[in-house]
PDB file of C-alpha atoms in Angstrom:
ATOM      1  CA  PRO J   1      22.760 -18.101   3.696  1.00 93.00           C
ATOM      2  CA  VAL J   2      24.324 -19.597   0.866  1.00 97.00           C
ATOM      3  CA  ILE J   3      25.579 -17.054  -1.672  1.00 98.00           C
ATOM      4  CA  VAL J   4      26.013 -17.949  -4.993  1.00 98.00           C
ATOM      5  CA  ASP J   5      27.741 -16.555  -8.023  1.00 99.00           C
ATOM      6  CA  VAL J   6      26.238 -13.424 -10.458  1.00 98.00           C
ATOM      7  CA  ASP J   7      25.157 -13.881 -13.869  1.00 98.00           C
ATOM      8  CA  PRO J   8      28.419 -12.108 -16.188  1.00 98.00           C
ATOM      9  CA  ALA J   9      26.190 -10.506 -18.257  1.00 97.00           C
ATOM     10  CA  THR J  10      24.148  -8.853 -16.060  1.00 97.00           C
ATOM     11  CA  LEU J  11      25.733  -9.365 -12.201  1.00 98.00           C
ATOM     12  CA  CYS J  12      22.594 -10.313 -10.797  1.00 97.00           C
ATOM     13  CA  LEU J  13      21.350 -13.817  -9.431  1.00 97.00           C
ATOM     14  CA  ASP J  14      22.889 -16.589 -11.684  1.00 98.00           C
ATOM     15  CA  TYR J  15      19.753 -18.972 -11.280  1.00 97.00           C
ATOM     16  CA  ALA J  16      21.754 -21.866 -12.651  1.00 97.00           C
ATOM     17  CA  ALA J  17      24.352 -21.559  -9.606  1.00 98.00           C
ATOM     18  CA  ALA J  18      21.660 -20.916  -7.334  1.00 98.00           C
ATOM     19  CA  GLU J  19      19.963 -24.382  -9.177  1.00 98.00           C
ATOM     20  CA  ALA J  20      23.035 -25.987  -7.912  1.00 97.00           C
ATOM     21  CA  ALA J  21      22.608 -24.673  -4.231  1.00 98.00           C
ATOM     22  CA  VAL J  22      19.369 -25.829  -3.860  1.00 98.00           C
ATOM     23  CA  THR J  23      19.235 -28.261  -0.674  1.00 97.00           C
ATOM     24  CA  ALA J  24      16.209 -29.820   1.348  1.00 96.00           C
ATOM     25  CA  ARG J  25      17.042 -26.484   3.963  1.00 97.00           C
ATOM     26  CA  THR J  26      16.508 -24.095   1.290  1.00 97.00           C
ATOM     27  CA  LYS J  27      13.477 -22.181   2.669  1.00 96.00           C
ATOM     28  CA  ALA J  28      13.746 -18.598   0.537  1.00 96.00           C
ATOM     29  CA  VAL J  29      15.676 -16.905  -2.505  1.00 97.00           C
ATOM     30  CA  MET J  30      17.133 -13.702  -2.397  1.00 97.00           C
ATOM     31  CA  PRO J  31      17.646 -12.151  -5.799  1.00 97.00           C
ATOM     32  CA  VAL J  32      18.951  -8.364  -5.897  1.00 98.00           C
ATOM     33  CA  HIS J  33      18.694  -6.420  -8.314  1.00 98.00           C
ATOM     34  CA  LEU J  34      21.716  -4.838  -9.096  1.00 98.00           C
ATOM     35  CA  ALA J  35      22.268  -0.992 -10.238  1.00 98.00           C
ATOM     36  CA  GLY J  36      18.642  -0.241 -10.808  1.00 98.00           C
ATOM     37  CA  LEU J  37      18.499  -4.014 -13.406  1.00 98.00           C
ATOM     38  CA  ALA J  38      15.781  -6.020 -12.478  1.00 96.00           C
ATOM     39  CA  VAL J  39      15.952 -10.322 -12.502  1.00 95.00           C
ATOM     40  CA  ASP J  40      13.789 -11.570 -14.553  1.00 93.00           C
ATOM     41  CA  ARG J  41      10.620 -11.744 -12.748  1.00 90.00           C
ATOM     42  CA  LEU J  42       9.282 -14.403 -14.510  1.00 91.00           C
ATOM     43  CA  ALA J  43      12.510 -16.363 -13.630  1.00 93.00           C
ATOM     44  CA  THR J  44      12.216 -15.825  -9.716  1.00 93.00           C
ATOM     45  CA  ALA J  45       8.607 -16.550  -9.614  1.00 92.00           C
ATOM     46  CA  GLU J  46      10.004 -20.521 -11.493  1.00 94.00           C
ATOM     47  CA  PHE J  47      12.663 -21.110  -9.380  1.00 96.00           C
ATOM     48  CA  ALA J  48      10.546 -20.238  -6.425  1.00 95.00           C
ATOM     49  CA  ARG J  49       7.597 -22.577  -7.664  1.00 94.00           C
ATOM     50  CA  ARG J  50       9.961 -24.972  -8.893  1.00 95.00           C
ATOM     51  CA  HIS J  51      11.516 -25.393  -5.827  1.00 96.00           C
ATOM     52  CA  ARG J  52       9.023 -24.304  -3.126  1.00 95.00           C
ATOM     53  CA  LEU J  53      10.826 -20.965  -1.853  1.00 96.00           C
ATOM     54  CA  ALA J  54       9.646 -18.087  -0.336  1.00 95.00           C
ATOM     55  CA  VAL J  55      10.878 -14.548  -2.019  1.00 96.00           C
ATOM     56  CA  VAL J  56      12.975 -11.732  -0.658  1.00 96.00           C
ATOM     57  CA  GLU J  57      13.270  -9.275  -3.013  1.00 96.00           C
ATOM     58  CA  ASP J  58      16.439  -6.782  -2.645  1.00 97.00           C
ATOM     59  CA  ALA J  59      15.281  -3.696  -4.460  1.00 98.00           C
ATOM     60  CA  ALA J  60      17.588  -1.208  -3.071  1.00 98.00           C
ATOM     61  CA  HIS J  61      18.644  -0.305  -6.015  1.00 98.00           C
ATOM     62  CA  SER J  62      15.388  -0.461  -8.193  1.00 96.00           C
ATOM     63  CA  LEU J  63      12.359   2.739  -7.719  1.00 95.00           C
ATOM     64  CA  PRO J  64      11.505   2.351 -10.488  1.00 96.00           C
ATOM     65  CA  THR J  65      11.972  -0.379 -12.495  1.00 96.00           C
ATOM     66  CA  TYR J  66       9.839  -2.249 -14.363  1.00 94.00           C
ATOM     67  CA  SER J  67      10.583  -6.309 -15.244  1.00 93.00           C
ATOM     68  CA  ARG J  68       8.152  -7.658 -17.462  1.00 93.00           C
ATOM     69  CA  GLY J  69       5.714  -4.695 -17.482  1.00 93.00           C
ATOM     70  CA  ARG J  70       5.300  -4.704 -13.729  1.00 93.00           C
ATOM     71  CA  LEU J  71       6.905  -2.324 -11.287  1.00 94.00           C
ATOM     72  CA  VAL J  72       9.343  -4.174  -8.907  1.00 95.00           C
ATOM     73  CA  GLY J  73       7.403  -4.248  -5.905  1.00 93.00           C
ATOM     74  CA  ASP J  74       4.134  -4.525  -7.266  1.00 90.00           C
ATOM     75  CA  LEU J  75       3.189  -8.111  -6.184  1.00 84.00           C
ATOM     76  CA  GLY J  76      -0.138  -8.274  -8.123  1.00 65.00           C
ATOM     77  CA  ASP J  77      -1.681 -11.363  -6.830  1.00 49.00           C
ATOM     78  CA  VAL J  78       1.502 -12.550  -4.734  1.00 40.00           C
ATOM     79  CA  GLY J  79       3.558 -12.789  -7.742  1.00 42.00           C
ATOM     80  CA  ASP J  80       1.198 -13.336 -10.499  1.00 46.00           C
ATOM     81  CA  VAL J  81       3.683 -12.357 -13.681  1.00 41.00           C
ATOM     82  CA  GLY J  82       1.829 -13.756 -16.459  1.00 40.00           C
ATOM     83  CA  ASP J  83      -0.753 -15.624 -17.654  1.00 37.00           C
ATOM     84  CA  ASP J  84       1.346 -18.375 -18.924  1.00 37.00           C
ATOM     85  CA  LEU J  85       2.560 -19.875 -14.857  1.00 36.00           C
ATOM     86  CA  GLY J  86      -0.851 -19.634 -13.661  1.00 36.00           C
ATOM     87  CA  ASP J  87      -0.872 -17.895  -9.831  1.00 41.00           C
ATOM     88  CA  VAL J  88       2.978 -17.828  -9.690  1.00 40.00           C
ATOM     89  CA  GLY J  89       3.674 -17.132  -5.902  1.00 42.00           C
ATOM     90  CA  ASP J  90       1.116 -19.822  -5.092  1.00 43.00           C
ATOM     91  CA  VAL J  91       4.485 -21.965  -4.516  1.00 40.00           C
ATOM     92  CA  GLY J  92       3.444 -24.007  -1.996  1.00 40.00           C
ATOM     93  CA  ASP J  93       0.292 -26.163  -1.917  1.00 39.00           C
ATOM     94  CA  ASP J  94       1.500 -29.328  -1.700  1.00 37.00           C
ATOM     95  CA  LEU J  95       4.183 -28.459   1.500  1.00 36.00           C
ATOM     96  CA  GLY J  96       1.784 -29.137   4.378  1.00 37.00           C
ATOM     97  CA  ASP J  97       0.678 -26.009   5.185  1.00 41.00           C
ATOM     98  CA  GLY J  98      -3.028 -25.965   4.671  1.00 33.00           C
ATOM     99  CA  GLY J  99      -2.292 -24.605   0.846  1.00 33.00           C
ATOM    100  CA  ALA J 100      -0.280 -21.632   2.583  1.00 36.00           C
ATOM    101  CA  ARG J 101       1.649 -19.317  -0.080  1.00 46.00           C
ATOM    102  CA  ARG J 102       5.021 -19.421   0.476  1.00 58.00           C
ATOM    103  CA  PRO J 103       5.161 -15.068   1.268  1.00 65.00           C
ATOM    104  CA  HIS J 104       7.148 -12.967  -1.341  1.00 91.00           C
ATOM    105  CA  ALA J 105       8.392  -9.123   0.287  1.00 95.00           C
ATOM    106  CA  VAL J 106       9.984  -6.880  -1.956  1.00 96.00           C
ATOM    107  CA  VAL J 107      12.380  -4.549   0.824  1.00 97.00           C
ATOM    108  CA  PHE J 108      13.440  -1.020  -1.046  1.00 98.00           C
ATOM    109  CA  SER J 109      16.224   0.975   0.396  1.00 98.00           C
ATOM    110  CA  PHE J 110      15.362   5.239   0.150  1.00 98.00           C
ATOM    111  CA  TYR J 111      19.070   6.025   1.833  1.00 97.00           C
ATOM    112  CA  ALA J 112      20.643   9.255   0.559  1.00 96.00           C
ATOM    113  CA  THR J 113      22.357   7.787  -2.149  1.00 96.00           C
ATOM    114  CA  LYS J 114      19.394   6.008  -3.583  1.00 97.00           C
ATOM    115  CA  THR J 115      16.857   6.880  -6.710  1.00 97.00           C
ATOM    116  CA  MET J 116      14.697   8.441  -4.176  1.00 97.00           C
ATOM    117  CA  THR J 117      15.431   9.411  -0.482  1.00 97.00           C
ATOM    118  CA  THR J 118      14.099   9.660   3.058  1.00 98.00           C
ATOM    119  CA  GLY J 119      17.728  10.143   4.558  1.00 95.00           C
ATOM    120  CA  GLU J 120      17.610   7.323   5.901  1.00 95.00           C
ATOM    121  CA  GLY J 121      15.267   4.290   6.041  1.00 97.00           C
ATOM    122  CA  GLY J 122      12.992   2.111   3.649  1.00 97.00           C
ATOM    123  CA  MET J 123       9.990   0.624   2.594  1.00 96.00           C
ATOM    124  CA  VAL J 124       8.765  -3.229   2.751  1.00 97.00           C
ATOM    125  CA  VAL J 125       6.233  -4.138   0.249  1.00 96.00           C
ATOM    126  CA  VAL J 126       4.680  -7.937   0.647  1.00 95.00           C
ATOM    127  CA  ALA J 127       1.027  -9.281  -0.676  1.00 89.00           C
ATOM    128  CA  ASP J 128      -0.009 -10.726   3.052  1.00 90.00           C
ATOM    129  CA  GLU J 129      -1.771  -9.054   5.665  1.00 92.00           C
ATOM    130  CA  ALA J 130      -0.984 -11.010   8.585  1.00 92.00           C
ATOM    131  CA  MET J 131       3.276 -10.384   7.174  1.00 93.00           C
ATOM    132  CA  ALA J 132       2.578  -6.732   7.069  1.00 94.00           C
ATOM    133  CA  GLN J 133       1.956  -6.934   9.863  1.00 93.00           C
ATOM    134  CA  ARG J 134       4.265  -9.193  11.710  1.00 94.00           C
ATOM    135  CA  ILE J 135       6.590  -6.406   9.994  1.00 95.00           C
ATOM    136  CA  ARG J 136       4.746  -3.316  11.803  1.00 93.00           C
ATOM    137  CA  THR J 137       5.102  -5.155  14.917  1.00 94.00           C
ATOM    138  CA  MET J 138       8.457  -5.743  14.733  1.00 96.00           C
ATOM    139  CA  ARG J 139       9.851  -2.073  13.681  1.00 94.00           C
ATOM    140  CA  LEU J 140       9.049  -1.064  16.762  1.00 93.00           C
ATOM    141  CA  HIS J 141      10.026  -2.488  19.779  1.00 95.00           C
ATOM    142  CA  GLY J 142       7.442  -5.621  19.373  1.00 95.00           C
ATOM    143  CA  ILE J 143       4.739  -3.002  20.234  1.00 93.00           C
ATOM    144  CA  SER J 144       1.350  -4.452  19.696  1.00 87.00           C
ATOM    145  CA  ARG J 145      -0.466  -0.795  18.120  1.00 83.00           C
ATOM    146  CA  ASP J 146       1.059   1.539  16.302  1.00 79.00           C
ATOM    147  CA  VAL J 147       0.211   5.903  17.596  1.00 74.00           C
ATOM    148  CA  PHE J 148      -2.389   6.006  14.741  1.00 75.00           C
ATOM    149  CA  ASP J 149      -4.123   3.498  16.135  1.00 77.00           C
ATOM    150  CA  ARG J 150      -3.794   4.373  19.315  1.00 71.00           C
ATOM    151  CA  TYR J 151      -6.169   7.417  18.427  1.00 73.00           C
ATOM    152  CA  ARG J 152      -8.599   4.736  16.373  1.00 79.00           C
ATOM    153  CA  SER J 153      -9.276   2.396  18.484  1.00 80.00           C
ATOM    154  CA  THR J 154     -11.870   1.838  21.766  1.00 82.00           C
ATOM    155  CA  ALA J 155      -8.399   0.582  23.776  1.00 83.00           C
ATOM    156  CA  PRO J 156      -7.193   3.794  26.223  1.00 87.00           C
ATOM    157  CA  SER J 157      -5.005   5.610  23.925  1.00 83.00           C
ATOM    158  CA  TRP J 158      -2.375   4.843  26.030  1.00 86.00           C
ATOM    159  CA  PHE J 159      -2.781   1.498  26.496  1.00 88.00           C
ATOM    160  CA  TYR J 160      -0.209  -0.800  24.670  1.00 88.00           C
ATOM    161  CA  GLU J 161       1.218  -4.536  24.732  1.00 91.00           C
ATOM    162  CA  VAL J 162       4.960  -5.494  23.968  1.00 95.00           C
ATOM    163  CA  VAL J 163       3.930  -8.731  22.509  1.00 95.00           C
ATOM    164  CA  GLU J 164       7.507  -9.868  20.561  1.00 95.00           C
ATOM    165  CA  ALA J 165      10.961  -8.547  21.281  1.00 96.00           C
ATOM    166  CA  GLY J 166      10.917  -6.135  18.254  1.00 96.00           C
ATOM    167  CA  TYR J 167      13.612  -3.563  17.292  1.00 96.00           C
ATOM    168  CA  LYS J 168      13.703   0.381  16.519  1.00 95.00           C
ATOM    169  CA  TYR J 169      13.277  -0.002  12.884  1.00 94.00           C
ATOM    170  CA  ASN J 170      10.187   2.583  11.947  1.00 92.00           C
ATOM    171  CA  LEU J 171      10.115   5.715  10.151  1.00 93.00           C
ATOM    172  CA  THR J 172      10.381   9.410  11.458  1.00 93.00           C
ATOM    173  CA  ASP J 173       7.429  11.578   9.983  1.00 93.00           C
ATOM    174  CA  PRO J 174       9.474  13.885   8.791  1.00 96.00           C
ATOM    175  CA  ALA J 175      11.667  11.265   6.552  1.00 97.00           C
ATOM    176  CA  ALA J 176       8.284   9.751   5.590  1.00 96.00           C
ATOM    177  CA  ALA J 177       7.016  13.316   4.762  1.00 97.00           C
ATOM    178  CA  MET J 178      10.431  13.646   2.768  1.00 98.00           C
ATOM    179  CA  GLY J 179       9.907  10.721   0.608  1.00 98.00           C
ATOM    180  CA  ARG J 180       6.346  11.717  -0.142  1.00 97.00           C
ATOM    181  CA  VAL J 181       7.896  14.856  -1.729  1.00 98.00           C
ATOM    182  CA  GLN J 182      10.063  12.243  -3.320  1.00 98.00           C
ATOM    183  CA  LEU J 183       7.877  10.173  -4.899  1.00 96.00           C
ATOM    184  CA  ARG J 184       5.970  12.682  -6.663  1.00 97.00           C
ATOM    185  CA  ARG J 185       9.361  13.850  -8.371  1.00 97.00           C
ATOM    186  CA  GLN J 186      10.151  10.475  -9.639  1.00 96.00           C
ATOM    187  CA  PRO J 187       8.968  10.060 -12.780  1.00 96.00           C
ATOM    188  CA  ARG J 188      11.124  13.570 -13.608  1.00 97.00           C
ATOM    189  CA  MET J 189      14.287  12.097 -11.344  1.00 98.00           C
ATOM    190  CA  PHE J 190      13.963   8.672 -13.244  1.00 97.00           C
ATOM    191  CA  ALA J 191      14.061  10.944 -17.004  1.00 98.00           C
ATOM    192  CA  THR J 192      16.980  12.337 -15.671  1.00 98.00           C
ATOM    193  CA  ARG J 193      18.998   9.290 -14.917  1.00 98.00           C
ATOM    194  CA  GLN J 194      17.533   7.917 -18.349  1.00 97.00           C
ATOM    195  CA  ALA J 195      19.107  10.836 -20.357  1.00 98.00           C
ATOM    196  CA  LEU J 196      22.681  10.485 -18.601  1.00 98.00           C
ATOM    197  CA  ALA J 197      22.838   6.486 -18.866  1.00 98.00           C
ATOM    198  CA  ARG J 198      22.213   7.564 -22.994  1.00 98.00           C
ATOM    199  CA  ARG J 199      25.195  10.201 -22.663  1.00 98.00           C
ATOM    200  CA  TYR J 200      27.482   7.403 -21.427  1.00 99.00           C
ATOM    201  CA  ARG J 201      26.622   4.821 -23.108  1.00 98.00           C
ATOM    202  CA  ALA J 202      27.415   7.055 -26.457  1.00 98.00           C
ATOM    203  CA  ALA J 203      30.080   8.810 -25.335  1.00 99.00           C
ATOM    204  CA  PHE J 204      31.596   6.118 -23.564  1.00 99.00           C
ATOM    205  CA  ALA J 205      31.047   3.827 -27.143  1.00 98.00           C
ATOM    206  CA  ASP J 206      34.615   3.078 -28.655  1.00 98.00           C
ATOM    207  CA  LEU J 207      36.264   3.232 -25.612  1.00 99.00           C
ATOM    208  CA  PRO J 208      38.080   0.005 -24.132  1.00 99.00           C
ATOM    209  CA  VAL J 209      35.250  -0.657 -21.435  1.00 99.00           C
ATOM    210  CA  ASP J 210      31.676  -2.825 -21.043  1.00 99.00           C
ATOM    211  CA  LEU J 211      28.573  -0.372 -20.940  1.00 98.00           C
ATOM    212  CA  PRO J 212      26.121  -1.362 -18.943  1.00 97.00           C
ATOM    213  CA  ASP J 213      22.910  -2.832 -21.422  1.00 88.00           C
ATOM    214  CA  GLU J 214      19.580  -2.297 -21.493  1.00 91.00           C
ATOM    215  CA  PRO J 215      17.035  -5.059 -20.436  1.00 95.00           C
ATOM    216  CA  THR J 216      17.076  -7.662 -22.350  1.00 92.00           C
ATOM    217  CA  VAL J 217      14.078  -8.811 -21.153  1.00 93.00           C
ATOM    218  CA  PRO J 218      10.686  -7.833 -22.662  1.00 93.00           C
ATOM    219  CA  ASP J 219       8.706  -4.615 -21.245  1.00 95.00           C
ATOM    220  CA  SER J 220      11.705  -4.181 -19.012  1.00 95.00           C
ATOM    221  CA  THR J 221      13.486  -0.781 -17.545  1.00 96.00           C
ATOM    222  CA  HIS J 222      16.462   0.052 -16.224  1.00 98.00           C
ATOM    223  CA  ALA J 223      16.683   3.070 -12.750  1.00 98.00           C
ATOM    224  CA  TRP J 224      20.189   3.525 -13.309  1.00 98.00           C
ATOM    225  CA  HIS J 225      20.584   3.629  -9.511  1.00 99.00           C
ATOM    226  CA  LEU J 226      24.588   3.401 -10.968  1.00 99.00           C
ATOM    227  CA  PHE J 227      26.656   3.439 -14.362  1.00 99.00           C
ATOM    228  CA  ILE J 228      28.860   0.902 -13.692  1.00 99.00           C
ATOM    229  CA  LEU J 229      31.736   0.345 -16.207  1.00 98.00           C
ATOM    230  CA  ARG J 230      33.799  -2.647 -16.755  1.00 99.00           C
ATOM    231  CA  LEU J 231      37.403  -1.652 -18.244  1.00 99.00           C
ATOM    232  CA  ARG J 232      38.643  -4.545 -20.919  1.00 99.00           C
ATOM    233  CA  PRO J 233      41.618  -6.026 -20.488  1.00 98.00           C
ATOM    234  CA  GLU J 234      43.723  -4.162 -23.130  1.00 98.00           C
ATOM    235  CA  ALA J 235      42.413  -0.343 -21.106  1.00 99.00           C
ATOM    236  CA  PRO J 236      45.363   1.452 -21.102  1.00 99.00           C
ATOM    237  CA  VAL J 237      44.955   1.760 -16.785  1.00 99.00           C
ATOM    238  CA  SER J 238      43.996  -1.038 -14.039  1.00 99.00           C
ATOM    239  CA  ARG J 239      40.351  -0.212 -12.494  1.00 99.00           C
ATOM    240  CA  ASP J 240      42.536   1.112  -9.532  1.00 99.00           C
ATOM    241  CA  GLU J 241      44.796   3.649 -11.714  1.00 99.00           C
ATOM    242  CA  PHE J 242      41.431   4.452 -13.413  1.00 99.00           C
ATOM    243  CA  ILE J 243      40.055   5.415 -10.709  1.00 99.00           C
ATOM    244  CA  ALA J 244      43.128   7.779  -9.344  1.00 99.00           C
ATOM    245  CA  ALA J 245      43.549   9.059 -12.584  1.00 99.00           C
ATOM    246  CA  MET J 246      39.591  10.289 -12.277  1.00 99.00           C
ATOM    247  CA  ALA J 247      40.345  11.833  -8.833  1.00 99.00           C
ATOM    248  CA  GLN J 248      43.302  13.885  -9.783  1.00 99.00           C
ATOM    249  CA  ALA J 249      40.737  15.189 -12.600  1.00 98.00           C
ATOM    250  CA  GLY J 250      38.577  16.208  -9.915  1.00 98.00           C
ATOM    251  CA  VAL J 251      35.930  13.596 -10.794  1.00 99.00           C
ATOM    252  CA  GLY J 252      35.335  10.981  -7.858  1.00 99.00           C
ATOM    253  CA  CYS J 253      34.230   7.376  -8.594  1.00 99.00           C
ATOM    254  CA  SER J 254      33.401   4.197  -6.743  1.00 98.00           C
ATOM    255  CA  VAL J 255      33.681   0.139  -6.956  1.00 99.00           C
ATOM    256  CA  HIS J 256      29.741  -1.701  -6.274  1.00 98.00           C
ATOM    257  CA  PHE J 257      30.663  -3.839  -4.794  1.00 97.00           C
ATOM    258  CA  ILE J 258      33.218  -5.805  -2.883  1.00 98.00           C
ATOM    259  CA  PRO J 259      31.641  -9.294  -3.662  1.00 98.00           C
ATOM    260  CA  LEU J 260      30.766 -10.926  -0.314  1.00 98.00           C
ATOM    261  CA  HIS J 261      33.220 -14.013  -0.340  1.00 98.00           C
ATOM    262  CA  ARG J 262      36.118 -11.342   0.241  1.00 98.00           C
ATOM    263  CA  GLN J 263      34.348  -9.644   3.527  1.00 98.00           C
ATOM    264  CA  PRO J 264      35.804 -11.484   6.388  1.00 98.00           C
ATOM    265  CA  TYR J 265      32.718 -11.972   8.083  1.00 98.00           C
ATOM    266  CA  TRP J 266      31.230 -13.992   5.150  1.00 97.00           C
ATOM    267  CA  ARG J 267      34.580 -15.304   4.271  1.00 98.00           C
ATOM    268  CA  ASP J 268      35.794 -16.671   7.578  1.00 98.00           C
ATOM    269  CA  ARG J 269      32.442 -17.587   8.999  1.00 98.00           C
ATOM    270  CA  TYR J 270      31.386 -19.642   5.877  1.00 97.00           C
ATOM    271  CA  GLY J 271      34.916 -20.601   3.951  1.00 98.00           C
ATOM    272  CA  LEU J 272      33.699 -18.822   1.175  1.00 98.00           C
ATOM    273  CA  THR J 273      36.947 -18.498  -1.684  1.00 98.00           C
ATOM    274  CA  PRO J 274      37.265 -16.461  -4.840  1.00 98.00           C
ATOM    275  CA  GLU J 275      37.581 -20.120  -6.392  1.00 98.00           C
ATOM    276  CA  GLN J 276      34.297 -20.491  -5.863  1.00 98.00           C
ATOM    277  CA  PHE J 277      32.748 -17.385  -7.279  1.00 99.00           C
ATOM    278  CA  PRO J 278      34.792 -16.977 -10.570  1.00 99.00           C
ATOM    279  CA  VAL J 279      32.492 -14.757 -11.921  1.00 99.00           C
ATOM    280  CA  ALA J 280      31.905 -11.780  -9.276  1.00 99.00           C
ATOM    281  CA  GLU J 281      35.896 -12.303  -8.293  1.00 99.00           C
ATOM    282  CA  ARG J 282      36.827 -11.760 -12.138  1.00 98.00           C
ATOM    283  CA  GLU J 283      34.014  -8.729 -12.465  1.00 99.00           C
ATOM    284  CA  PHE J 284      35.352  -7.132  -9.599  1.00 99.00           C
ATOM    285  CA  GLY J 285      38.624  -6.391 -10.574  1.00 98.00           C
ATOM    286  CA  ARG J 286      37.287  -3.904 -13.245  1.00 98.00           C
ATOM    287  CA  VAL J 287      34.442  -2.471 -12.354  1.00 99.00           C
ATOM    288  CA  VAL J 288      34.083   0.774 -11.667  1.00 99.00           C
ATOM    289  CA  SER J 289      31.155   3.404 -11.307  1.00 99.00           C
ATOM    290  CA  LEU J 290      30.526   6.767 -12.110  1.00 99.00           C
ATOM    291  CA  PRO J 291      28.338   9.853 -11.094  1.00 99.00           C
ATOM    292  CA  ILE J 292      25.213   9.694 -12.022  1.00 99.00           C
ATOM    293  CA  PHE J 293      22.192  11.477  -9.946  1.00 98.00           C
ATOM    294  CA  SER J 294      19.413  13.041 -10.980  1.00 96.00           C
ATOM    295  CA  SER J 295      20.537  16.806  -9.887  1.00 97.00           C
ATOM    296  CA  MET J 296      23.541  16.213 -11.956  1.00 98.00           C
ATOM    297  CA  THR J 297      23.846  19.545 -14.268  1.00 98.00           C
ATOM    298  CA  ASP J 298      25.248  18.968 -17.925  1.00 97.00           C
ATOM    299  CA  GLU J 299      28.183  21.007 -16.802  1.00 98.00           C
ATOM    300  CA  GLN J 300      28.900  17.867 -14.385  1.00 99.00           C
ATOM    301  CA  ALA J 301      27.953  15.286 -16.804  1.00 99.00           C
ATOM    302  CA  ASP J 302      30.448  16.728 -19.282  1.00 99.00           C
ATOM    303  CA  ARG J 303      33.352  16.950 -16.792  1.00 99.00           C
ATOM    304  CA  VAL J 304      32.913  13.201 -15.985  1.00 99.00           C
ATOM    305  CA  VAL J 305      32.763  12.869 -20.015  1.00 99.00           C
ATOM    306  CA  ALA J 306      35.907  14.477 -20.443  1.00 99.00           C
ATOM    307  CA  ALA J 307      37.630  13.098 -17.773  1.00 99.00           C
ATOM    308  CA  VAL J 308      36.623   9.608 -18.422  1.00 99.00           C
ATOM    309  CA  ARG J 309      38.157  10.103 -22.221  1.00 99.00           C
ATOM    310  CA  GLY J 310      40.952  11.922 -21.284  1.00 99.00           C
ATOM    311  CA  VAL J 311      41.909   8.612 -18.754  1.00 99.00           C
ATOM    312  CA  LEU J 312      41.097   5.768 -21.569  1.00 98.00           C
ATOM    313  CA  GLY J 313      40.692   7.439 -24.451  1.00 90.00           C
TER     314      GLY J 313
END
């Protein structure tokens, strides 16, 4: 993998940096919809089509998020994001593969802290049935049929074949049942997060921080999985001092995220240095995530606001 820098406004993938990193060996692009703010689907589609790339979207933070009028994960005609682009998903016409489309997948997380949860687990959305079937096979030991298929097939229910060296990534039935309930509750949970984000933005507008922006891409929304403040140089405390002071006030904060170039595996294996990622390095030193969750009460939000203003005001 080739790691590139982030956009200073959104903290999402910087496509200018990605352009400079593309080589003849590049096979796919993996944009991350950070904090619940979607990478522009039009920019993604144009980039993938121009370079004949597959797309794997990391949407772990982004349910429900709209980009240009479509939910992240709504692939339509394999990424058809606008009439002006034609069939944007068809990015491989002249690849010598019989005109086959490059794959497009969107991956969601249902971990406990996400905008909806199954406790653990996730979901992959694809528009290609062959890819979907391979995912189903690989998620459970490479077995050629799932349990449901055993009871609708003419083959004996006890019969199965291991056709690939697969994994144990299947979602449990209780977790899936929880997810169905969470999906029904999603509109209410989303509305709560939106209200909290508006409240924070109004409460902190006069403080020495840069607030997360609403989407600037037309017909787009923010899922508000995270609410990230960025402390300005004139703030009375550093980021780490801010987190410590908030803890003293009884409010837990966190940092999302430590950049990959600072993580030992990526740093040492790929020779990454801070100088290669000036935006990520700069922003890492001043980002802090405030509590935001769909069951948050007015009293809890009041405590967060009072604590932030007490430290920075």
